Amino acid sequence: LVKKFPSDTSYQLKYIETLFYLSSYKDILRFAKKKKRVQKTVEFWLSLGRTYFELNEHEKSIEVLKKYLRVSKNNRAEANYWIGKNQIELEDFDEAKIYLRRALRDRTAQPWVKTNTRNLLQGLKGKSAIYHARLKLGYGYDNNILRDNSNINDQVTTIDLSQDYYLIKKRKTQLGIGLDLSYQGYNVNYAYQTFSIGLRTDYSQVLTDKISNGLSVSLGKILTNYKSDQNYLFSSYYMTYNLAKSIDLQPSVTYFANLNHRPLQPVSL
């Protein structure tokens, strides 16, 4: 029907909807690029916003969906729902709650929108856009536990805990401070344990939908029971390139200074 009636946008919109449910998101963009008339329809903006979400282009998705809300009186609950989902992916939980509640209050909302919106709001309970904590547990093998010419091998256990507080948390700019605690111990050579504590400052900025950069600076102390304690300064600058929905490439330049031994200041790329 799309080929038989090339100027009928209703068939084109139905075809785009079919592609969406087939998860052919890039095909939607390729098809719409050739159809200038369908690009001007309000209904297409809602489809485009959903498509950008699935392609992990959340900034574009929000922009298109807000454009849709400014001019359309139809399917507003669904548009608010998709904006809320985008905000969750961007970890802007407070903003997400605003749009999801709008979707839930809309009397014209479809049943699936209301059900999914309630589930998302339930999952957001207790989540904060200002505080963020991480716990990482590790277990592996270390073939040089003393980091020198002594050949001592052992299984190693690591525990890392981080707590972050965001001073600025906007869509494209974030500035935060954090506290990092880390422990490293061995199974057999349990006397060789290491504990570190550090204060960290992080700054990140979104440059485009695919590229962001950031700077992290940490100042702390390493405590051991087999070597002298060390004060350290660590900094890292990085660029992040989004290659696919779950794949990022992140080149970085890092600098480490052992403040007890000033000559030890390695830089790595």
XYZ file of N, CA and C in Angstrom:
807
model
N 0.813 -1.204 0.000
C 0.000 0.000 0.000
C 0.851 1.261 0.000
N 1.997 1.209 0.649
C 2.899 2.362 0.655
C 3.393 2.655 -0.754
N 3.702 1.603 -1.481
C 4.162 1.789 -2.862
C 3.008 2.165 -3.793
N 1.834 1.605 -3.519
C 0.689 1.860 -4.383
C 0.150 3.271 -4.192
N 0.236 3.774 -2.953
C -0.248 5.129 -2.658
C 0.910 5.926 -2.030
N 1.883 6.323 -2.829
C 3.094 6.967 -2.301
C 2.871 8.318 -1.620
N 1.743 8.957 -1.894
C 1.486 10.265 -1.293
C 0.559 10.198 -0.082
N 0.117 9.005 0.271
C -0.812 8.835 1.390
C -0.010 8.646 2.681
N 0.017 9.683 3.527
C 0.825 9.623 4.748
C 0.258 8.646 5.780
N -1.042 8.345 5.701
C -1.621 7.417 6.680
C -1.018 6.028 6.544
N -0.794 5.576 5.303
C -0.153 4.283 5.081
C 1.316 4.320 5.514
N 1.950 5.440 5.272
C 3.352 5.578 5.666
C 3.497 5.528 7.192
N 2.571 6.167 7.909
C 2.612 6.141 9.372
C 2.366 4.735 9.912
N 1.454 4.002 9.284
C 1.204 2.617 9.698
C 2.417 1.739 9.430
N 3.102 2.002 8.321
C 4.315 1.245 7.998
C 5.414 1.534 9.028
N 5.539 2.807 9.414
C 6.522 3.192 10.433
C 6.200 2.517 11.765
N 4.913 2.456 12.118
C 4.513 1.794 13.355
C 4.843 0.305 13.314
N 4.657 -0.316 12.149
C 5.005 -1.727 12.001
C 6.501 -1.944 12.172
N 7.299 -1.065 11.575
C 8.750 -1.164 11.734
C 9.158 -1.019 13.196
N 8.460 -0.149 13.925
C 8.781 0.053 15.340
C 8.552 -1.234 16.131
N 7.423 -1.890 15.906
C 7.120 -3.109 16.658
C 7.989 -4.290 16.209
N 8.631 -4.128 15.046
C 9.595 -5.131 14.591
C 11.009 -4.791 15.055
N 11.120 -3.703 15.837
C 12.428 -3.235 16.355
C 13.380 -2.816 15.245
N 12.837 -2.404 14.109
C 13.662 -1.942 12.976
C 13.791 -0.423 13.044
N 14.462 0.042 14.084
C 14.475 1.473 14.378
C 15.252 2.284 13.342
N 16.363 1.773 12.903
C 17.146 2.496 11.903
C 16.438 2.509 10.547
N 15.658 1.477 10.283
C 14.868 1.447 9.050
C 13.815 2.556 9.053
N 13.317 2.889 10.240
C 12.346 3.984 10.348
C 12.981 5.298 9.901
N 14.191 5.552 10.380
C 14.874 6.790 10.022
C 15.196 6.838 8.535
N 15.620 5.691 7.990
C 15.941 5.646 6.559
C 14.686 5.852 5.713
N 13.572 5.246 6.121
C 12.327 5.386 5.367
C 11.806 6.822 5.442
N 11.793 7.385 6.648
C 11.253 8.738 6.823
C 12.096 9.787 6.113
N 13.379 9.517 5.979
C 14.259 10.479 5.307
C 13.848 10.692 3.859
N 13.263 9.674 3.256
C 12.843 9.756 1.854
C 11.426 10.311 1.708
N 10.694 10.396 2.823
C 9.292 10.816 2.778
C 9.150 12.179 3.460
N 9.334 13.239 2.697
C 9.300 14.584 3.249
C 7.919 14.941 3.798
N 6.878 14.430 3.134
C 5.524 14.780 3.560
C 5.190 14.187 4.929
N 5.602 12.959 5.170
C 5.287 12.333 6.455
C 6.057 12.991 7.594
N 7.210 13.567 7.301
C 8.000 14.243 8.327
C 7.264 15.445 8.911
N 6.326 16.015 8.134
C 5.606 17.207 8.572
C 4.356 16.880 9.383
N 4.018 15.612 9.482
C 2.830 15.225 10.239
C 3.144 15.174 11.728
N 2.184 15.592 12.542
C 2.371 15.587 13.990
C 2.526 14.162 14.521
N 1.782 13.230 13.956
C 1.843 11.843 14.408
C 3.250 11.260 14.254
N 3.958 11.709 13.239
C 5.303 11.189 13.010
C 6.244 11.582 14.138
N 6.040 12.772 14.724
C 6.933 13.216 15.794
C 6.873 12.283 16.997
N 5.685 11.766 17.297
C 5.571 10.809 18.396
C 6.320 9.522 18.065
N 6.178 9.041 16.843
C 6.898 7.833 16.416
C 8.405 8.070 16.425
N 8.804 9.260 16.002
C 10.231 9.578 15.971
C 10.805 9.645 17.386
N 10.029 10.205 18.321
C 10.489 10.266 19.711
C 10.681 8.883 20.303
N 9.758 7.975 20.025
C 9.906 6.596 20.511
C 11.120 5.927 19.878
N 11.331 6.211 18.591
C 12.452 5.603 17.869
C 13.781 6.068 18.427
N 13.910 7.366 18.669
C 15.154 7.895 19.232
C 15.427 7.296 20.614
N 14.362 7.055 21.392
C 14.560 6.431 22.699
C 15.197 5.054 22.539
N 14.669 4.259 21.631
C 15.179 2.901 21.436
C 16.594 2.909 20.869
N 16.973 3.977 20.183
C 18.327 4.101 19.646
C 19.286 4.751 20.645
N 18.782 4.967 21.884
C 19.613 5.519 22.957
C 19.996 6.978 22.707
N 19.231 7.673 21.905
C 19.469 9.092 21.645
C 18.417 9.892 22.425
N 18.625 9.949 23.728
C 17.598 10.450 24.636
C 17.374 11.954 24.512
N 18.423 12.706 24.252
C 18.254 14.151 24.096
C 17.360 14.461 22.895
N 17.620 13.800 21.785
C 16.806 13.998 20.589
C 15.369 13.559 20.832
N 15.216 12.461 21.530
C 13.880 11.938 21.812
C 13.061 12.940 22.619
N 13.641 13.481 23.667
C 12.937 14.457 24.506
C 12.567 15.697 23.701
N 13.477 16.173 22.885
C 13.229 17.372 22.079
C 12.043 17.171 21.131
N 12.015 16.029 20.452
C 10.932 15.756 19.499
C 9.596 15.570 20.220
N 9.608 14.869 21.345
C 8.372 14.611 22.079
C 7.797 15.895 22.675
N 8.646 16.793 23.133
C 8.153 18.078 23.638
C 7.573 18.925 22.503
N 8.180 18.821 21.347
C 7.633 19.499 20.164
C 6.244 18.951 19.849
N 6.079 17.643 19.967
C 4.784 17.008 19.743
C 3.743 17.519 20.744
N 4.135 17.613 22.026
C 3.195 18.051 23.059
C 2.752 19.500 22.866
N 3.604 20.309 22.266
C 3.250 21.718 22.064
C 2.129 21.908 21.046
N 1.966 20.961 20.135
C 1.011 21.178 19.034
C -0.093 20.121 18.968
N 0.012 19.057 19.734
C -0.962 17.970 19.601
C -1.794 17.805 20.867
N -3.068 17.464 20.677
C -3.963 17.161 21.785
C -4.210 15.656 21.908
N -3.630 14.890 21.026
C -3.830 13.436 21.017
C -2.619 12.712 21.605
N -2.878 11.579 22.241
C -1.811 10.710 22.763
C -0.799 11.463 23.636
N -1.282 12.439 24.365
C -0.374 13.215 25.220
C 0.175 12.365 26.368
N -0.633 11.442 26.863
C -0.168 10.572 27.945
C 1.014 9.729 27.488
N 0.923 9.208 26.270
C 2.016 8.383 25.763
C 3.287 9.211 25.579
N 3.142 10.446 25.075
C 4.310 11.308 24.897
C 4.972 11.605 26.241
N 4.155 11.920 27.262
C 4.706 12.164 28.600
C 5.378 10.913 29.160
N 4.790 9.764 28.880
C 5.362 8.488 29.317
C 6.758 8.279 28.728
N 6.908 8.524 27.414
C 8.207 8.332 26.773
C 9.231 9.369 27.253
N 8.797 10.595 27.517
C 9.719 11.587 28.075
C 10.199 11.129 29.448
N 9.278 10.610 30.255
C 9.667 10.097 31.571
C 10.683 8.977 31.476
N 10.497 8.075 30.516
C 11.452 6.975 30.339
C 12.828 7.508 29.938
N 12.835 8.525 29.065
C 14.111 9.143 28.682
C 14.820 9.740 29.893
N 14.052 10.421 30.734
C 14.657 11.061 31.914
C 15.221 10.025 32.872
N 14.590 8.865 32.961
C 15.129 7.798 33.806
C 16.474 7.336 33.270
N 16.574 7.171 31.952
C 17.844 6.755 31.350
C 18.934 7.788 31.582
N 18.539 9.072 31.651
C 19.494 10.146 31.912
C 19.721 10.354 33.402
N 19.060 9.521 34.237
C 19.162 9.572 35.695
C 18.684 10.901 36.259
N 17.775 11.551 35.564
C 17.123 12.748 36.084
C 15.774 12.298 36.651
N 15.812 11.694 37.831
C 14.648 11.014 38.374
C 13.529 11.978 38.769
N 13.896 13.147 39.277
C 12.872 14.110 39.663
C 12.079 14.582 38.450
N 12.771 14.850 37.361
C 12.105 15.276 36.131
C 11.266 14.129 35.565
N 11.769 12.914 35.684
C 11.026 11.753 35.199
C 9.694 11.613 35.926
N 9.701 11.815 37.228
C 8.476 11.689 38.014
C 7.431 12.703 37.561
N 7.863 13.908 37.189
C 6.927 14.948 36.750
C 6.158 14.491 35.519
N 6.876 13.983 34.520
C 6.217 13.582 33.272
C 5.416 12.294 33.426
N 5.909 11.381 34.240
C 5.163 10.138 34.445
C 3.852 10.395 35.194
N 3.877 11.310 36.139
C 2.640 11.653 36.848
C 1.646 12.337 35.928
N 2.156 13.137 34.992
C 1.267 13.748 34.000
C 0.600 12.669 33.152
N 1.392 11.668 32.783
C 0.826 10.571 31.983
C -0.235 9.810 32.771
N 0.022 9.610 34.068
C -0.907 8.834 34.895
C -2.210 9.596 35.151
N -2.124 10.927 35.242
C -3.325 11.734 35.508
C -4.192 11.928 34.265
N -3.634 11.646 33.098
C -4.361 11.854 31.848
C -5.484 10.820 31.712
N -6.733 11.287 31.658
C -7.874 10.383 31.582
C -7.962 9.660 30.241
N -7.287 10.196 29.236
C -7.335 9.562 27.911
C -6.220 8.545 27.721
N -5.400 8.325 28.760
C -4.264 7.406 28.638
C -4.735 5.991 28.345
N -4.020 5.318 27.447
C -4.335 3.934 27.129
C -3.963 3.034 28.319
N -4.621 1.893 28.462
C -4.346 1.011 29.612
C -2.875 0.631 29.749
N -2.210 0.324 28.627
C -0.807 -0.082 28.723
C 0.068 1.063 29.207
N -0.287 2.301 28.841
C 0.477 3.458 29.307
C 0.338 3.601 30.824
N -0.902 3.477 31.328
C -1.121 3.598 32.767
C -0.409 2.497 33.544
N -0.475 1.273 33.045
C 0.168 0.147 33.732
C 1.683 0.327 33.779
N 2.274 0.642 32.641
C 3.725 0.813 32.592
C 4.176 2.023 33.401
N 3.368 3.090 33.382
C 3.719 4.294 34.138
C 3.717 4.007 35.632
N 2.695 3.281 36.103
C 2.662 2.919 37.535
C 3.890 2.099 37.919
N 4.287 1.174 37.070
C 5.459 0.341 37.367
C 6.737 1.176 37.428
N 6.855 2.133 36.511
C 8.046 2.991 36.511
C 8.088 3.866 37.759
N 6.952 4.439 38.136
C 6.904 5.278 39.336
C 7.195 4.456 40.588
N 6.731 3.219 40.619
C 7.026 2.341 41.749
C 8.523 2.084 41.842
N 9.163 1.893 40.683
C 10.603 1.651 40.665
C 11.426 2.861 41.031
N 10.836 4.054 40.910
C 11.567 5.284 41.220
C 11.524 5.638 42.701
N 10.705 4.929 43.478
C 10.624 5.233 44.902
C 11.976 5.001 45.571
N 12.405 6.004 46.295
C 13.683 5.889 46.993
C 14.881 6.287 46.165
N 14.696 6.490 44.842
C 15.820 6.900 44.008
C 16.013 8.404 44.102
N 17.252 8.818 44.160
C 17.567 10.230 44.287
C 18.461 10.666 43.137
N 18.190 11.852 42.628
C 19.029 12.405 41.566
C 20.258 13.087 42.147
N 20.279 13.275 43.481
C 21.379 14.009 44.119
C 22.410 13.053 44.702
N 21.938 11.977 45.332
C 22.849 11.003 45.935
C 22.939 9.754 45.068
N 24.140 9.196 45.025
C 24.330 7.981 44.245
C 25.403 7.141 44.916
N 25.098 5.897 45.211
C 26.051 5.007 45.885
C 26.334 3.797 45.018
N 27.573 3.280 45.116
C 27.971 2.103 44.351
C 28.768 1.161 45.258
N 28.499 -0.119 45.113
C 29.253 -1.148 45.823
C 29.731 -2.167 44.801
N 31.034 -2.440 44.797
C 31.605 -3.394 43.849
C 32.422 -4.427 44.611
N 32.133 -5.694 44.360
C 32.852 -6.808 44.978
C 33.635 -7.547 43.908
N 34.869 -7.904 44.220
C 35.699 -8.602 43.239
C 36.493 -9.738 43.864
N 36.739 -10.769 43.065
C 37.552 -11.898 43.517
C 38.368 -12.397 42.329
N 39.681 -12.551 42.520
C 40.511 -12.955 41.394
C 41.856 -13.480 41.836
N 42.840 -13.353 40.965
C 44.171 -13.914 41.198
C 45.210 -12.833 40.950
N 46.167 -12.709 41.867
C 47.233 -11.714 41.762
C 48.571 -12.448 41.754
N 49.396 -12.232 40.711
C 50.674 -12.950 40.613
C 51.853 -12.161 41.168
N 51.594 -10.980 41.761
C 52.686 -10.202 42.352
C 52.097 -9.276 43.407
N 51.791 -9.819 44.578
C 51.056 -9.048 45.566
C 51.888 -7.924 46.184
N 53.215 -7.998 46.101
C 54.065 -6.958 46.696
C 54.468 -5.892 45.677
N 54.166 -6.115 44.404
C 54.504 -5.165 43.335
C 56.011 -4.907 43.254
N 56.803 -5.950 43.456
C 58.257 -5.811 43.325
C 58.796 -7.117 42.744
N 60.055 -7.415 42.984
C 60.679 -8.595 42.395
C 60.352 -9.891 43.143
N 59.680 -9.774 44.273
C 59.319 -10.975 45.030
C 58.167 -11.690 44.340
N 58.322 -12.977 44.119
C 57.315 -13.741 43.390
C 56.343 -14.386 44.375
N 55.334 -13.606 44.815
C 54.322 -14.102 45.725
C 52.968 -14.010 45.036
N 52.283 -15.153 44.907
C 50.991 -15.203 44.232
C 49.901 -15.561 45.242
N 48.693 -15.080 44.967
C 47.601 -15.388 45.891
C 46.260 -14.971 45.267
N 45.173 -15.556 45.815
C 43.836 -15.107 45.440
C 43.537 -13.799 46.176
N 42.885 -12.872 45.483
C 42.663 -11.550 46.054
C 41.168 -11.239 46.089
N 40.747 -10.595 47.162
C 39.369 -10.124 47.316
C 39.377 -8.606 47.405
N 38.503 -7.959 46.661
C 38.430 -6.500 46.687
C 37.001 -6.054 46.992
N 36.908 -4.969 47.738
C 35.624 -4.350 48.060
C 35.766 -2.846 47.827
N 34.926 -2.291 46.979
C 34.965 -0.862 46.688
C 33.593 -0.252 46.968
N 33.576 0.816 47.737
C 32.334 1.512 48.067
C 32.498 2.993 47.759
N 31.533 3.556 47.032
C 31.579 4.976 46.668
C 30.239 5.626 46.987
N 30.310 6.839 47.489
C 29.109 7.639 47.751
C 29.299 9.001 47.084
N 28.354 9.371 46.220
C 28.457 10.627 45.479
C 27.322 11.570 45.849
N 27.654 12.858 45.845
C 26.660 13.907 46.041
C 26.830 14.911 44.910
N 25.737 15.172 44.182
C 25.803 16.066 43.023
C 25.501 17.502 43.444
N 26.461 18.390 43.207
C 26.250 19.819 43.429
C 25.457 20.412 42.274
N 25.743 19.921 41.060
C 25.014 20.315 39.858
C 24.652 19.038 39.112
N 23.389 18.870 38.792
C 22.967 17.701 38.017
C 21.936 18.151 37.000
N 22.428 18.664 35.897
C 21.575 19.084 34.804
C 21.690 18.076 33.677
N 20.881 18.286 32.653
C 20.820 17.314 31.579
C 22.165 17.146 30.884
N 22.912 18.254 30.726
C 24.168 18.182 29.982
C 25.407 18.461 30.828
N 25.217 18.833 32.080
C 26.348 19.174 32.931
C 26.150 18.590 34.324
N 27.193 17.948 34.842
C 27.131 17.402 36.188
C 28.420 17.730 36.936
N 28.270 18.120 38.195
C 29.411 18.382 39.067
C 29.102 17.748 40.408
N 29.997 16.897 40.860
C 29.743 16.192 42.102
C 30.990 15.970 42.921
N 30.789 15.641 44.187
C 31.880 15.264 45.077
C 31.579 13.860 45.582
N 32.620 13.121 45.904
C 32.413 11.742 46.312
C 33.416 11.285 47.348
N 33.055 10.234 48.044
C 33.926 9.575 49.011
C 34.126 8.143 48.560
N 35.381 7.710 48.436
C 35.707 6.370 47.969
C 36.411 5.587 49.075
N 35.917 4.386 49.348
C 36.539 3.469 50.296
C 36.878 2.182 49.553
N 38.079 1.657 49.791
C 38.498 0.461 49.067
C 39.309 -0.449 49.991
N 39.059 -1.761 49.852
C 39.796 -2.758 50.637
C 40.296 -3.853 49.708
N 41.523 -4.316 49.975
C 42.090 -5.415 49.207
C 42.796 -6.370 50.165
N 42.413 -7.640 50.122
C 43.009 -8.640 51.003
C 43.251 -9.944 50.272
N 44.093 -10.795 50.856
C 44.493 -12.041 50.212
C 44.082 -13.249 51.059
N 43.893 -14.383 50.394
C 43.414 -15.591 51.069
C 44.463 -16.213 51.984
N 45.687 -16.405 51.438
C 46.756 -17.069 52.195
C 47.617 -16.035 52.907
N 48.086 -15.066 52.166
C 48.943 -14.022 52.739
C 48.064 -12.898 53.297
N 47.281 -13.255 54.318
C 46.297 -12.303 54.831
C 46.939 -11.105 55.538
N 48.249 -11.185 55.824
C 48.920 -10.047 56.457
C 49.053 -8.872 55.498
N 49.034 -9.161 54.204
C 49.203 -8.103 53.212
C 47.830 -7.549 52.821
N 47.356 -6.603 53.598
C 46.067 -5.986 53.345
C 46.248 -4.501 53.037
N 45.358 -3.991 52.223
C 45.431 -2.578 51.831
C 44.045 -1.952 51.974
N 44.032 -0.771 52.555
C 42.800 -0.008 52.682
C 43.076 1.417 52.225
N 42.170 1.979 51.451
C 42.359 3.353 50.987
C 41.082 4.147 51.165
N 41.260 5.433 51.378
C 40.140 6.358 51.498
C 40.497 7.626 50.735
N 39.534 8.149 49.985
C 39.835 9.322 49.176
C 38.613 10.186 48.935
N 38.854 11.476 48.794
C 37.823 12.422 48.402
C 37.975 12.714 46.915
N 36.854 12.773 46.200
C 36.890 12.891 44.744
C 35.948 13.990 44.271
N 36.373 14.680 43.205
C 35.532 15.655 42.522
C 35.392 15.230 41.064
N 34.165 15.202 40.573
C 33.909 14.789 39.192
C 33.147 15.886 38.448
N 33.558 16.111 37.223
C 32.843 17.045 36.349
C 32.651 16.373 34.997
N 31.450 16.430 34.472
C 31.185 15.848 33.162
C 30.249 16.751 32.379
N 30.399 16.712 31.056
C 29.585 17.551 30.188
C 29.241 16.786 28.920
N 27.987 16.843 28.525
C 27.534 16.226 27.280
C 27.769 17.214 26.147
N 28.541 16.801 25.146
C 28.843 17.663 24.008
C 27.843 17.451 22.887
N 27.560 16.190 22.582
C 26.549 15.832 21.589
C 25.817 14.600 22.107
N 24.861 14.080 21.339
C 24.155 12.856 21.755
C 25.089 11.660 21.836
N 26.219 11.728 21.151
C 27.138 10.584 21.090
C 28.438 10.817 21.860
N 28.735 12.059 22.209
C 30.041 12.376 22.783
C 29.873 13.168 24.083
N 30.634 12.781 25.092
C 30.707 13.533 26.344
C 32.144 13.489 26.849
N 32.473 14.403 27.742
C 33.805 14.374 28.335
C 33.700 14.648 29.827
N 34.804 14.401 30.539
C 34.765 14.593 31.977
C 36.143 14.641 32.592
N 36.196 15.124 33.812
C 37.440 15.226 34.566
C 37.168 14.756 35.989
N 38.044 13.891 36.496
C 37.920 13.388 37.854
C 39.232 13.612 38.596
N 39.164 14.175 39.798
C 40.351 14.425 40.622
C 40.104 13.840 42.010
N 41.057 13.044 42.485
C 40.898 12.371 43.771
C 42.147 12.578 44.624
N 41.943 12.861 45.891
C 43.034 13.036 46.848
C 42.751 12.132 48.035
N 43.732 11.265 48.389
C 43.441 10.317 49.450
C 44.662 9.731 50.104
N 44.419 8.664 50.870
C 45.472 8.012 51.650
C 45.338 6.504 51.517
N 46.467 5.836 51.322
C 46.511 4.377 51.252
C 47.160 3.857 52.533
N 46.447 2.971 53.242
C 46.928 2.402 54.495
C 47.233 0.925 54.286
N 48.401 0.497 54.703
C 48.773 -0.912 54.595
C 49.401 -1.374 55.902
N 49.486 -2.684 56.085
C 50.142 -3.217 57.281
C 51.473 -3.875 56.940
N 51.983 -3.607 55.731
C 53.280 -4.181 55.352
C 54.187 -3.174 54.655
N 53.679 -1.974 54.358
C 54.484 -0.895 53.791
C 54.076 0.404 54.461
N 54.852 1.457 54.252
C 54.508 2.743 54.836
C 53.260 3.301 54.165
N 52.463 4.023 54.931
C 51.268 4.644 54.382
C 51.652 5.677 53.325
N 50.754 5.878 52.353
C 51.049 6.791 51.249
C 49.872 7.732 51.016
N 50.197 9.001 50.769
C 49.202 9.966 50.330
C 49.301 10.081 48.814
N 48.167 10.224 48.153
C 48.200 10.211 46.690
C 47.273 11.273 46.100
N 47.584 11.636 44.859
C 46.737 12.502 44.049
C 46.532 11.800 42.711
N 45.271 11.648 42.330
C 44.943 10.964 41.080
C 43.982 11.835 40.279
N 44.265 11.983 38.997
C 43.353 12.740 38.140
C 43.228 12.028 36.796
N 42.067 12.184 36.172
C 41.802 11.526 34.894
C 40.896 12.401 34.046
N 41.278 12.577 32.795
C 40.414 13.259 31.819
C 40.027 12.231 30.771
N 38.748 12.208 30.404
C 38.276 11.174 29.482
C 37.249 11.737 28.508
N 37.185 11.085 27.357
C 36.157 11.345 26.348
C 35.376 10.046 26.161
N 34.062 10.137 26.117
C 33.222 8.959 25.937
C 32.479 9.053 24.616
N 32.633 8.026 23.786
C 31.953 7.953 22.495
C 30.957 6.798 22.540
N 29.690 7.093 22.316
C 28.663 6.057 22.313
C 28.625 5.397 20.936
N 29.063 4.132 20.870
C 29.100 3.407 19.603
C 27.793 2.689 19.316
N 27.130 2.214 20.363
C 25.855 1.522 20.231
C 25.120 1.672 21.555
N 23.913 1.092 21.640
C 23.080 1.305 22.820
C 23.774 0.887 24.106
N 24.535 -0.194 24.085
C 25.195 -0.675 25.298
C 26.711 -0.712 25.171
N 27.255 0.021 24.195
C 28.704 -0.014 23.957
C 29.251 1.407 23.908
N 30.224 1.702 24.773
C 30.905 2.995 24.791
C 32.399 2.785 24.598
N 33.026 3.730 23.934
C 34.489 3.779 23.802
C 34.963 4.978 24.608
N 35.928 4.760 25.536
C 36.336 5.837 26.426
C 37.864 5.945 26.520
N 38.495 6.708 25.618
C 39.921 6.997 25.773
C 40.130 7.991 26.914
N 41.244 7.859 27.630
C 41.479 8.741 28.776
C 42.972 8.983 28.981
N 43.262 10.068 29.666
C 44.619 10.395 30.103
C 44.577 10.477 31.618
N 45.442 9.709 32.313
C 45.430 9.686 33.770
C 46.796 10.098 34.321
N 46.749 10.697 35.497
C 47.963 11.153 36.184
C 47.894 10.702 37.633
N 48.993 10.136 38.133
C 49.046 9.682 39.522
C 50.304 10.222 40.175
N 50.150 10.778 41.368
C 51.310 11.285 42.103
C 51.314 10.688 43.501
N 52.406 10.036 43.858
C 52.624 9.581 45.225
C 53.217 10.765 45.994
N 52.419 11.379 46.856
C 52.846 12.615 47.506
C 53.941 12.392 48.533
N 54.188 11.127 48.932
C 55.292 10.827 49.839
C 56.606 10.676 49.088
N 56.529 10.370 47.794
C 57.714 10.190 46.956
C 57.493 10.993 45.672
N 57.879 12.244 45.692
C 57.550 13.162 44.608
C 57.999 12.695 43.215
N 59.110 11.939 43.082
C 59.501 11.512 41.722
C 58.508 10.551 41.084
N 57.693 9.875 41.892
C 56.766 8.895 41.340
C 55.498 9.588 40.854
N 55.508 10.018 39.581
C 54.377 10.726 39.017
C 54.100 10.209 37.596
N 53.601 8.990 37.492
C 53.354 8.414 36.162
C 52.119 9.024 35.481
N 52.196 9.094 34.165
C 51.075 9.511 33.347
C 50.771 8.381 32.364
N 49.525 8.022 32.191
C 49.177 6.939 31.283
C 48.085 7.385 30.329
N 48.042 6.730 29.189
C 47.050 7.026 28.135
C 46.329 5.739 27.788
